[in-house]
Coordinates of N, CA, C and O in Angstrom, one line a residue:
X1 N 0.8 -1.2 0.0 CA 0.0 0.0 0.0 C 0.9 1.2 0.0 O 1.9 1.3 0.8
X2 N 0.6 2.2 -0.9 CA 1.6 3.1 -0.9 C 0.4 4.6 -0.2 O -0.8 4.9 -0.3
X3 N 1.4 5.1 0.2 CA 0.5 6.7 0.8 C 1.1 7.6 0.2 O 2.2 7.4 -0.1
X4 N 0.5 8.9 -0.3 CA 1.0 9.8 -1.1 C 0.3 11.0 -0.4 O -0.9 11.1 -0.1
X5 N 1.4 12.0 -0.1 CA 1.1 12.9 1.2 C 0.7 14.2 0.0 O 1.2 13.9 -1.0
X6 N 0.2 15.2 -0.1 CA 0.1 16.1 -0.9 C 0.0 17.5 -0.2 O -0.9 18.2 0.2
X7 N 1.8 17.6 -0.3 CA 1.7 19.5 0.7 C 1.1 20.1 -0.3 O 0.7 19.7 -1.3
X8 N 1.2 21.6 0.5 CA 0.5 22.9 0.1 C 1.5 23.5 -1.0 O 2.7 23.1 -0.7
X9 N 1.5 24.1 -1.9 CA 2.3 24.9 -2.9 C 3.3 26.1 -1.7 O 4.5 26.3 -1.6
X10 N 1.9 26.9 -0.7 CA 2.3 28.0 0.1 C 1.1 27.2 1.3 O 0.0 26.6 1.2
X11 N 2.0 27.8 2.3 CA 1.4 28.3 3.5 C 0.6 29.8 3.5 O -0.3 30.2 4.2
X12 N 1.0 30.0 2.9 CA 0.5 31.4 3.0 C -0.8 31.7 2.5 O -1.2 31.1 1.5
X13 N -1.6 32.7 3.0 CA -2.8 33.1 2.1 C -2.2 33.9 1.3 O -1.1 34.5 1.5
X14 N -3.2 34.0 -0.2 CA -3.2 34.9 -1.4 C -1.5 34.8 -1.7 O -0.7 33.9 -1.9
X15 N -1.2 35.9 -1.7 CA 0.2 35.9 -2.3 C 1.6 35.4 -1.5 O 2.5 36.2 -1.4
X16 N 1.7 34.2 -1.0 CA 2.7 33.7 -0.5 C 3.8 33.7 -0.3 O 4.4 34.0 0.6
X17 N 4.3 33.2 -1.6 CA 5.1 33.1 -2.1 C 5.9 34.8 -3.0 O 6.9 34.8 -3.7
X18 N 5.4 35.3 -2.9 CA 5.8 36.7 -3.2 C 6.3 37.4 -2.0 O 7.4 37.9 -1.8
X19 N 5.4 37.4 -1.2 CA 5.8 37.9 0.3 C 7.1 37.4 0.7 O 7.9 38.2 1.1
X20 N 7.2 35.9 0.4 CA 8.3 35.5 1.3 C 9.6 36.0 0.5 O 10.5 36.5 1.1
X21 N 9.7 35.8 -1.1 CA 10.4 36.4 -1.8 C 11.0 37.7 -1.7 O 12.1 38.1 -2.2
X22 N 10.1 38.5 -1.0 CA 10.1 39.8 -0.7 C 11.0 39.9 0.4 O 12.2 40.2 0.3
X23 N 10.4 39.5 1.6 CA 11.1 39.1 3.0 C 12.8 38.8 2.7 O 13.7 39.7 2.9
X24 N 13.0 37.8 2.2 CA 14.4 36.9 1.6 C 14.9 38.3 1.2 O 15.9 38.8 1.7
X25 N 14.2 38.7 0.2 CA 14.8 39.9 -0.7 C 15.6 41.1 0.5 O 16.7 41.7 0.4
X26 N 14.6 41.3 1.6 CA 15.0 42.8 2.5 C 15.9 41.8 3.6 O 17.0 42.2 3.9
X27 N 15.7 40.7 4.1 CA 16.4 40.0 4.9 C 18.2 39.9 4.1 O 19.3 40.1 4.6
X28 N 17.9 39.7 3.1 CA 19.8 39.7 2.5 C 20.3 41.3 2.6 O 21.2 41.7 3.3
X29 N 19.6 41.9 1.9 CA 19.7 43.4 2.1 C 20.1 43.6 3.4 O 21.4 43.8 3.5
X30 N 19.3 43.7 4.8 CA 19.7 43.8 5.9 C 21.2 43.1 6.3 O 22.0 43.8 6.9
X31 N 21.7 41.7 6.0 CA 22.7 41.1 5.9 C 24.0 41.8 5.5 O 25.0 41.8 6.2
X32 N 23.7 42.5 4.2 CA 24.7 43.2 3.3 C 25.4 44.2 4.0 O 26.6 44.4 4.2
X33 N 23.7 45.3 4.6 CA 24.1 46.4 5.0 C 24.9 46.5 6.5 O 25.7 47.4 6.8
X34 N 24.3 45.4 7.3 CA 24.8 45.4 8.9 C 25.6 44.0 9.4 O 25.6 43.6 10.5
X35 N 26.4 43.4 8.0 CA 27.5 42.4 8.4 C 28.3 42.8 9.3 O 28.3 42.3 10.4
X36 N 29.1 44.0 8.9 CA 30.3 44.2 9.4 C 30.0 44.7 10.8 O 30.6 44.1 11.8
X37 N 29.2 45.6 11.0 CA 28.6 46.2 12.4 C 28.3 44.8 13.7 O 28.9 44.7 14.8
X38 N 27.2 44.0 13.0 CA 27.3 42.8 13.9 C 28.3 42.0 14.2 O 28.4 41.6 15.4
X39 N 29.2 41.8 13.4 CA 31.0 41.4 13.5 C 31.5 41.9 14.2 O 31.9 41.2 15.1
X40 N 31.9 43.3 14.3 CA 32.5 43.8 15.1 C 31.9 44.0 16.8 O 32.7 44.4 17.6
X41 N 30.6 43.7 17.0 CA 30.1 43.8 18.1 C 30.4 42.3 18.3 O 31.3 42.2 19.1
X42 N 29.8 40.9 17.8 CA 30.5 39.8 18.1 C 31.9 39.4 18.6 O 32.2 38.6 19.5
X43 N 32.8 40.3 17.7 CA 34.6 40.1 17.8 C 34.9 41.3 19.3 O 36.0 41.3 20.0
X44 N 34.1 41.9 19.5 CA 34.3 42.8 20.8 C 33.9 41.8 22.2 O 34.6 41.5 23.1
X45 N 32.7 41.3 22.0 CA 32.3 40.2 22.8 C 33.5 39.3 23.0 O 34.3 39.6 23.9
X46 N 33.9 38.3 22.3 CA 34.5 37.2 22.1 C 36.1 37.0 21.9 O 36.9 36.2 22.2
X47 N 36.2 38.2 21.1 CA 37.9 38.9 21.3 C 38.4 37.7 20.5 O 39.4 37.2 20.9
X48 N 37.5 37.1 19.2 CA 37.6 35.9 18.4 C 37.4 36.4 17.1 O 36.2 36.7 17.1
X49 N 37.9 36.8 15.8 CA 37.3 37.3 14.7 C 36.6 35.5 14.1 O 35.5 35.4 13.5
X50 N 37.2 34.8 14.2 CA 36.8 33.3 13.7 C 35.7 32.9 14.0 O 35.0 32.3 13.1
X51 N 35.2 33.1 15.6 CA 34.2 32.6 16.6 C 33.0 33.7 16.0 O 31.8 33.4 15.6
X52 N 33.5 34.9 16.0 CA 32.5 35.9 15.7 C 31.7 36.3 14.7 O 30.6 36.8 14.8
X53 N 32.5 35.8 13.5 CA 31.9 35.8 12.0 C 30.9 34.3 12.3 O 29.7 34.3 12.1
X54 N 31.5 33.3 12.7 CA 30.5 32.1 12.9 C 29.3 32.7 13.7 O 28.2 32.5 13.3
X55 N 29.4 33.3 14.8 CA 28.1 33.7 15.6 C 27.4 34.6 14.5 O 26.2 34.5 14.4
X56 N 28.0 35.6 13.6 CA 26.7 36.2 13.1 C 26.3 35.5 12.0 O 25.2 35.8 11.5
X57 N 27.4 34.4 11.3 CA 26.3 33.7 10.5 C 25.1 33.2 11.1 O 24.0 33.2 10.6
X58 N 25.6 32.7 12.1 CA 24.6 31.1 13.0 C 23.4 32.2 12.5 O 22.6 32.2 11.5
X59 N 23.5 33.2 13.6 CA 22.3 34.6 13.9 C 21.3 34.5 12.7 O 20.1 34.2 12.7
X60 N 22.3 34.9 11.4 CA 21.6 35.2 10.4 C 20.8 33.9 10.5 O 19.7 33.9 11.0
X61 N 21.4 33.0 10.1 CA 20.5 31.6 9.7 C 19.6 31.4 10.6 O 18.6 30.7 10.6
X62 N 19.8 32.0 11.3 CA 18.5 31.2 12.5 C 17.2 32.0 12.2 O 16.0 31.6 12.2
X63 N 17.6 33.6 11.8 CA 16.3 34.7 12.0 C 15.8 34.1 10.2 O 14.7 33.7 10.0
X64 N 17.0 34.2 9.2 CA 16.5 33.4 8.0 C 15.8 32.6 7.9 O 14.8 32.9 7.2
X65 N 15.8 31.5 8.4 CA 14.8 30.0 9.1 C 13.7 30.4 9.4 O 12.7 29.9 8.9
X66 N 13.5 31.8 10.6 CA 11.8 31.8 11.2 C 12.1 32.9 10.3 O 12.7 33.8 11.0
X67 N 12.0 33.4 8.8 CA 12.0 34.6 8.8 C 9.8 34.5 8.7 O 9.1 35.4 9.2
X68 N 9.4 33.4 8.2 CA 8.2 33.3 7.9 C 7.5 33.4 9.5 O 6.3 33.7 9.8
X69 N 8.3 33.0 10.2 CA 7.2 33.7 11.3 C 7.7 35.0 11.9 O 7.2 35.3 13.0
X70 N 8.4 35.6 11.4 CA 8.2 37.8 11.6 C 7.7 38.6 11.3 O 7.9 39.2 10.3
X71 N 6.7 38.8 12.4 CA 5.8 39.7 12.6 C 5.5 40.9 11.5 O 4.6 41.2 10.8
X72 N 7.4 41.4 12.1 CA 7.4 42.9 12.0 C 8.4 42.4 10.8 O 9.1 41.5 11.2
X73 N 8.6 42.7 9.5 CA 10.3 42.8 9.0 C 11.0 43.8 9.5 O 12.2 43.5 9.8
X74 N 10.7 44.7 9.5 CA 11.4 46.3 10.0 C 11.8 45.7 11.3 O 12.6 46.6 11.7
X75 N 11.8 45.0 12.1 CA 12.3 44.3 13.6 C 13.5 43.0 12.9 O 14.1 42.2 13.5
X76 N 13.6 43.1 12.2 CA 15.2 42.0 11.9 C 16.4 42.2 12.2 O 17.1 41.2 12.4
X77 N 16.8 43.3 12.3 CA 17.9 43.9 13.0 C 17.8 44.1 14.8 O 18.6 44.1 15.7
X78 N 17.2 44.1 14.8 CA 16.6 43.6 16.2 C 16.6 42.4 16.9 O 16.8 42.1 18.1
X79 N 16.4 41.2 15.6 CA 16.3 40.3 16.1 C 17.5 39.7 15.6 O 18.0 39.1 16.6
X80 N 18.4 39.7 14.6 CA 19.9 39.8 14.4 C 20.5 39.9 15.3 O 21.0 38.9 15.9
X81 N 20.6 41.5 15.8 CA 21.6 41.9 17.2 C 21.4 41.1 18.1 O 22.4 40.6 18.7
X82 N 19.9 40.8 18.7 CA 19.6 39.6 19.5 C 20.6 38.8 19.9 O 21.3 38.6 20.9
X83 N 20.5 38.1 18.6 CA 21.0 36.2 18.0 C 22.2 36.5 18.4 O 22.8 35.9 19.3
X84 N 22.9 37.8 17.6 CA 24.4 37.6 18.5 C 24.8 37.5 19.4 O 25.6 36.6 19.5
X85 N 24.2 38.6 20.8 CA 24.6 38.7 21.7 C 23.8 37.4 22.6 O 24.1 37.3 23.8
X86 N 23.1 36.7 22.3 CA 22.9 35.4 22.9 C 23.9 34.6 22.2 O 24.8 34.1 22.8
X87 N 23.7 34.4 21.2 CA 25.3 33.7 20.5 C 26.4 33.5 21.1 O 26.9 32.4 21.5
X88 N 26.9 35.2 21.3 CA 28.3 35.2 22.1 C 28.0 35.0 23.3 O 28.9 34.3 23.9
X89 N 27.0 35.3 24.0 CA 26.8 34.8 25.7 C 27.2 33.2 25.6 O 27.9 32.7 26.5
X90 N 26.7 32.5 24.5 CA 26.7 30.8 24.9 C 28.4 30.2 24.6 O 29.1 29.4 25.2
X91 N 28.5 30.9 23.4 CA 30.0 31.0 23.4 C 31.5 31.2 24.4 O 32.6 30.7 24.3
X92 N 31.0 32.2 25.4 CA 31.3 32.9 26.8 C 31.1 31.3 27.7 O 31.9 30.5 28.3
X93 N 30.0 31.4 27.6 CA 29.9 30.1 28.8 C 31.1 28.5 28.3 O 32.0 27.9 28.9
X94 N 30.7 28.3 27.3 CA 31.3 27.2 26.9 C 32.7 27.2 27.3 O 33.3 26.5 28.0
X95 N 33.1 28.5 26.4 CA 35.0 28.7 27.2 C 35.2 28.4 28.4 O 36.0 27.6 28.7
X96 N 34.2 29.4 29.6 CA 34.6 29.0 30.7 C 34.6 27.7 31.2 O 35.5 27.0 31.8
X97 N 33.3 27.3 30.6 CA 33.2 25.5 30.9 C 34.4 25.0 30.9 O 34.8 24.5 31.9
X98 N 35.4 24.9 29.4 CA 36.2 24.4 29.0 C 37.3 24.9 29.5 O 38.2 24.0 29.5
X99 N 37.6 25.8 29.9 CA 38.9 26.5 30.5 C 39.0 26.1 31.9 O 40.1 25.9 32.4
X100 N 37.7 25.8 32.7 CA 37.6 25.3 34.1 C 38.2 23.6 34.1 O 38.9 23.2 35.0
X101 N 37.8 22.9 33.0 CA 38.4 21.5 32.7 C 39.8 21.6 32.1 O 40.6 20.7 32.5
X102 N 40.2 22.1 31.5 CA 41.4 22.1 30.8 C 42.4 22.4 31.1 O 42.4 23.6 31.5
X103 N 43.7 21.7 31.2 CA 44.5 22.0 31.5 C 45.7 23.4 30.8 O 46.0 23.4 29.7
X104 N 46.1 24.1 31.6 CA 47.0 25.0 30.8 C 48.8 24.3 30.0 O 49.8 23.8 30.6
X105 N 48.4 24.6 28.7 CA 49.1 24.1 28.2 C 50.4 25.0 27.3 O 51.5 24.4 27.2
X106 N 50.2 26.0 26.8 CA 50.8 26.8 26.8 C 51.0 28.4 27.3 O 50.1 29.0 27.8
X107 N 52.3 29.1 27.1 CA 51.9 29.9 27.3 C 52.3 31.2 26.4 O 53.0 31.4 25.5
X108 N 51.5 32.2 27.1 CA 51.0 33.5 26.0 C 52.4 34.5 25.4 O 53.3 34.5 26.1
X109 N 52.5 35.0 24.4 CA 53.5 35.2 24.1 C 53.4 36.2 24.5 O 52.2 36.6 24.3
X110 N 54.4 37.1 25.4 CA 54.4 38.4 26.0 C 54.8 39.8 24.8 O 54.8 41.0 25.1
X111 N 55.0 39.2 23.4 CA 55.3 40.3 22.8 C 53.8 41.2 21.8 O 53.2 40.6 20.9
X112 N 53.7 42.4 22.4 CA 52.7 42.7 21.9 C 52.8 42.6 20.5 O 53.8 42.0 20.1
X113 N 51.8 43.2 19.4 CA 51.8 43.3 18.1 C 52.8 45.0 18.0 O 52.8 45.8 18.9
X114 N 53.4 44.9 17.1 CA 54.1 46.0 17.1 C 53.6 47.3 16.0 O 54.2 48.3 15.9
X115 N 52.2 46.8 15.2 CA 52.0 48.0 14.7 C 51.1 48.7 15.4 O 50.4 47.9 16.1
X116 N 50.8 50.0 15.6 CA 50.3 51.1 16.4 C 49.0 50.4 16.5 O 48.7 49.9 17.5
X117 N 48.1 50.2 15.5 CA 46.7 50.0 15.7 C 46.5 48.7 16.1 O 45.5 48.4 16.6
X118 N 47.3 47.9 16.0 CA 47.4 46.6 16.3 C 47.1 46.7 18.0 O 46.3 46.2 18.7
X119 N 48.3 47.4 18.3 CA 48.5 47.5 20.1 C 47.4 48.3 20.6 O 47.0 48.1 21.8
X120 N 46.8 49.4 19.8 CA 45.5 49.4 20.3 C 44.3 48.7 20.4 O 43.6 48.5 21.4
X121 N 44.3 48.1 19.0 CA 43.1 47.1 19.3 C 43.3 46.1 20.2 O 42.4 45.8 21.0
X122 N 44.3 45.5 20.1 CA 44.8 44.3 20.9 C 44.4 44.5 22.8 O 43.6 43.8 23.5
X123 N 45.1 45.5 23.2 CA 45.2 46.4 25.0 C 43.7 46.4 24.9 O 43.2 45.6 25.7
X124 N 42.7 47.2 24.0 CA 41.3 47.4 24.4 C 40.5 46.1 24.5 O 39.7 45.7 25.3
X125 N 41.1 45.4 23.3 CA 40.1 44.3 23.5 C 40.7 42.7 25.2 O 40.1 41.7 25.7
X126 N 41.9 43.4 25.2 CA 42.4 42.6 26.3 C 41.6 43.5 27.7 O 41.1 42.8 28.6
X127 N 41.7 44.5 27.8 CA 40.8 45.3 29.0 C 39.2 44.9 29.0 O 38.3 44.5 29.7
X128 N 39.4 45.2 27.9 CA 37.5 44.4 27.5 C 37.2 43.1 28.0 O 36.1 43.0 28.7
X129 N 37.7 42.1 27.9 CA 37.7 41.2 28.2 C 38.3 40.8 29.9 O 38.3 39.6 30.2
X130 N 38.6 41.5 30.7 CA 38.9 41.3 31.5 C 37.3 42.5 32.5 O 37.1 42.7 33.7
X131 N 36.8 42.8 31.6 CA 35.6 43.4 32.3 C 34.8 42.0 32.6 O 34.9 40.9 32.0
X132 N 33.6 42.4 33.9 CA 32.8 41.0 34.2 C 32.0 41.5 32.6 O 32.2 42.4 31.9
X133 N 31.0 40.5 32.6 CA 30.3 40.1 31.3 C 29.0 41.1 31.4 O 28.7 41.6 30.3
X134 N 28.9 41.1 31.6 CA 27.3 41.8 31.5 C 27.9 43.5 31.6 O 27.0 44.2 31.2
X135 N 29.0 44.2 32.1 CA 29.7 45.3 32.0 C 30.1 45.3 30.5 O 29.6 46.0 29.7
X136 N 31.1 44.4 30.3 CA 31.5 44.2 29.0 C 30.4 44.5 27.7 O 30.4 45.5 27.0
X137 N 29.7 43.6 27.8 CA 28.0 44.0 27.0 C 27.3 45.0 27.2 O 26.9 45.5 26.1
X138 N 26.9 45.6 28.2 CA 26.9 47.4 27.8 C 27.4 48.2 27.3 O 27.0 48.8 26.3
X139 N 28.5 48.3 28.0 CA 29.7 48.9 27.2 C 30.1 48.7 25.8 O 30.7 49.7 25.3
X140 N 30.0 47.7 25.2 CA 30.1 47.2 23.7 C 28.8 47.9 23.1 O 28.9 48.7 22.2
X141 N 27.6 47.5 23.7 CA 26.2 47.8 23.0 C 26.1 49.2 23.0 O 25.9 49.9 22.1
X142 N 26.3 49.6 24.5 CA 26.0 51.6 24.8 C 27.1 52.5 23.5 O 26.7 53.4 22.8
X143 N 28.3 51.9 23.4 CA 29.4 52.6 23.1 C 29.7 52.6 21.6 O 29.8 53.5 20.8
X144 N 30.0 51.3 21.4 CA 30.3 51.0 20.3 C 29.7 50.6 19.1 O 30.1 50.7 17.9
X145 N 28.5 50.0 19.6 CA 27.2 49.6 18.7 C 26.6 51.3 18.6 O 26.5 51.8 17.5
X146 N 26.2 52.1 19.7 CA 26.0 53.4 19.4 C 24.3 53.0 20.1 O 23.4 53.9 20.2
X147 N 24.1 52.0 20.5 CA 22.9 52.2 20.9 C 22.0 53.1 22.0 O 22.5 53.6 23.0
X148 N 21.0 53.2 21.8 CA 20.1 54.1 23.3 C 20.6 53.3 24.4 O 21.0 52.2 24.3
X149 N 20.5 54.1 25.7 CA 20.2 53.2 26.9 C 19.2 52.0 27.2 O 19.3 51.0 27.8
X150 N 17.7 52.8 26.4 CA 16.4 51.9 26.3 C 16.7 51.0 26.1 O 16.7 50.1 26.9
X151 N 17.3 50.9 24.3 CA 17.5 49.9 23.2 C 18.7 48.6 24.0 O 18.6 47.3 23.8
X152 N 19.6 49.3 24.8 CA 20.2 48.5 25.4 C 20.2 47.6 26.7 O 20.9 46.7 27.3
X153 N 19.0 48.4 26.9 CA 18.4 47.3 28.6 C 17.5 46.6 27.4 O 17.6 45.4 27.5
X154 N 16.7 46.9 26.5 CA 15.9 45.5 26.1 C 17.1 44.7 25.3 O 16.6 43.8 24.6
X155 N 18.1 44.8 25.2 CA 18.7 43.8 24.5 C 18.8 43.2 25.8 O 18.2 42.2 26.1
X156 N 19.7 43.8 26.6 CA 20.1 42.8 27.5 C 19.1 42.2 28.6 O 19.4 41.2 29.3
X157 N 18.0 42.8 28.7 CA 16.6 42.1 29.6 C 17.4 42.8 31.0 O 18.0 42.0 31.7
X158 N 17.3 44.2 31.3 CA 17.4 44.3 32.5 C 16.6 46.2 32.3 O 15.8 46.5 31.4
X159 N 17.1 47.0 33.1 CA 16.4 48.0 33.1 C 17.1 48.8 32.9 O 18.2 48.3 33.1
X160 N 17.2 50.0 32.4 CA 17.7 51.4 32.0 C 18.6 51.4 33.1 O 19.7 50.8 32.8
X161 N 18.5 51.8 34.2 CA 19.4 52.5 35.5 C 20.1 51.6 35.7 O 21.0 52.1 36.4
X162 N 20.3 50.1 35.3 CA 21.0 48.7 35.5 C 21.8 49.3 34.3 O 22.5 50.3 34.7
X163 N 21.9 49.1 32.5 CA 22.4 49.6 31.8 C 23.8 51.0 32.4 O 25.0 50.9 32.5
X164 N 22.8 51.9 32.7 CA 23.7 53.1 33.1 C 25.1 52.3 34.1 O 26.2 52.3 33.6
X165 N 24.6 51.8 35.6 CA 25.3 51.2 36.4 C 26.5 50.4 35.1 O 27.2 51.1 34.5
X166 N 26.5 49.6 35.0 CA 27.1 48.7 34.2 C 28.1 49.7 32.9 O 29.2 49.3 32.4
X167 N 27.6 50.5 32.7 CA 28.6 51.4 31.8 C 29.2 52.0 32.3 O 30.4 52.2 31.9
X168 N 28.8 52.8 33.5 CA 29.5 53.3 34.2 C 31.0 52.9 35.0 O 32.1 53.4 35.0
X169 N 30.3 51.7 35.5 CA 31.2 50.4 36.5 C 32.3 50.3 34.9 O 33.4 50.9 35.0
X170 N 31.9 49.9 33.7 CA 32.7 49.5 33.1 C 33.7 50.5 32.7 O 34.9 50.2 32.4
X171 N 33.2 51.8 32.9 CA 34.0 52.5 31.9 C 35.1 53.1 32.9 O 36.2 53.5 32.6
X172 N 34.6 53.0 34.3 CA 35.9 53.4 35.2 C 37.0 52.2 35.3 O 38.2 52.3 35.5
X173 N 36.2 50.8 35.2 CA 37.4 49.6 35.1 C 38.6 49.6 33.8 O 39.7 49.1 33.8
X174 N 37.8 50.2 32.5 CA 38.4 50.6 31.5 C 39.5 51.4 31.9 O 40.6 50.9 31.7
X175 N 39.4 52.6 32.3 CA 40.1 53.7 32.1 C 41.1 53.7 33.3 O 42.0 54.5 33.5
X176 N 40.7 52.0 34.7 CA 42.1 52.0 35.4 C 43.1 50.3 34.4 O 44.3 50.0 34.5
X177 N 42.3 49.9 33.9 CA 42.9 48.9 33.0 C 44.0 49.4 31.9 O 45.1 49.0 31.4
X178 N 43.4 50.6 31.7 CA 44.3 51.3 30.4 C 45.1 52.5 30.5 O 45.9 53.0 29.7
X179 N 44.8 52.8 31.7 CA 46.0 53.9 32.5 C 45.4 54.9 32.0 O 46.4 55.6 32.0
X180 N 44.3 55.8 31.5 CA 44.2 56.6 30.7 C 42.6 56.8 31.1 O 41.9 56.0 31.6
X181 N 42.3 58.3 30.7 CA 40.4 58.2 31.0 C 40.1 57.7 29.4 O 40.7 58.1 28.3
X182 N 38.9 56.8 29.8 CA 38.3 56.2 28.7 C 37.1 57.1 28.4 O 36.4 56.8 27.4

């Protein structure tokens, strides 16, 4: 006995398949326009350009995947920025996981990079990283992503005056990590 299952052409009412076309269409667009931006807020997170470009692909793919269940499209960059910074949080954890089991095996070469922007990026992203995590993530989101205070307590699920605290706390640990006011 054979069964023969017969999907739908579209899920969608009336124009389905146009819509989604559409979506796909402003979803790559969005991709094009805010690759690098999300990258760089990943690679500030994770202090990984390897790890980072992977977290905003994963991001992309995942919001790509439900793009058919988004509400809003004009909210994809929203939900983008999201995916990363839960991305890099799970990322964050795993290291430590892994660094708590793992034996130290080598060690760090004490000679900085010797071109000028090099040794800046390198010191900031080493002070960054020695911020606690949820400091660090303000501070990346408030500062460097350029976002509101609002924009950045709903990324991170806490409240405006928590935000403030946390940039604040970070930006004085900055500026004694780096000898300099930040």
């Amino acid at each position: 006995m054979t069964v023969s299952i017969a999907l739908p052409v579209t899920a969608w009412p009336g124009d389905g398949l146009a819509a989604m076309d559409e979506l796909t269409s402003k979803l790559t667009d969005l991709y094009q326009e805010h690759y690098r931006q999300l990258l760089r807020i990943a690679i500030l997170l994770v202090d990984d350009r390897a790890s980072a470009e992977d977290i905003v692909q994963d991001a992309y793919v995942r919001v790509f995947d439900s793009r058919s269940r988004l509400r809003d499209p004009d909210k994809a960059l929203a939900f983008l920025r999201q995916a990363v910074l839960n991305r890099a949080r799970s990322m964050l954890r795993r290291r430590l996981i892994a660094k708590k089991y793992q034996p130290k095996l080598a060690i760090e070469d004490s000679q900085p990079d010797d071109t000028e922007r090099g040794v800046d990026r390198a010191v900031l992203a080493a002070a960054l990283a020695k911020l606690p995590r949820r400091q660090r993530e303000a501070v990346v989101l408030r500062y460097y992503a350029d976002l509101s205070e609002a924009r950045t307590a709903e990324i991170m699920g806490c409240s405006q005056g928590a935000v403030k605290s946390y940039c604040s706390r970070g930006v004085s640990r900055l500026s004694d990590l780096l000898g300099e006011r930040v």
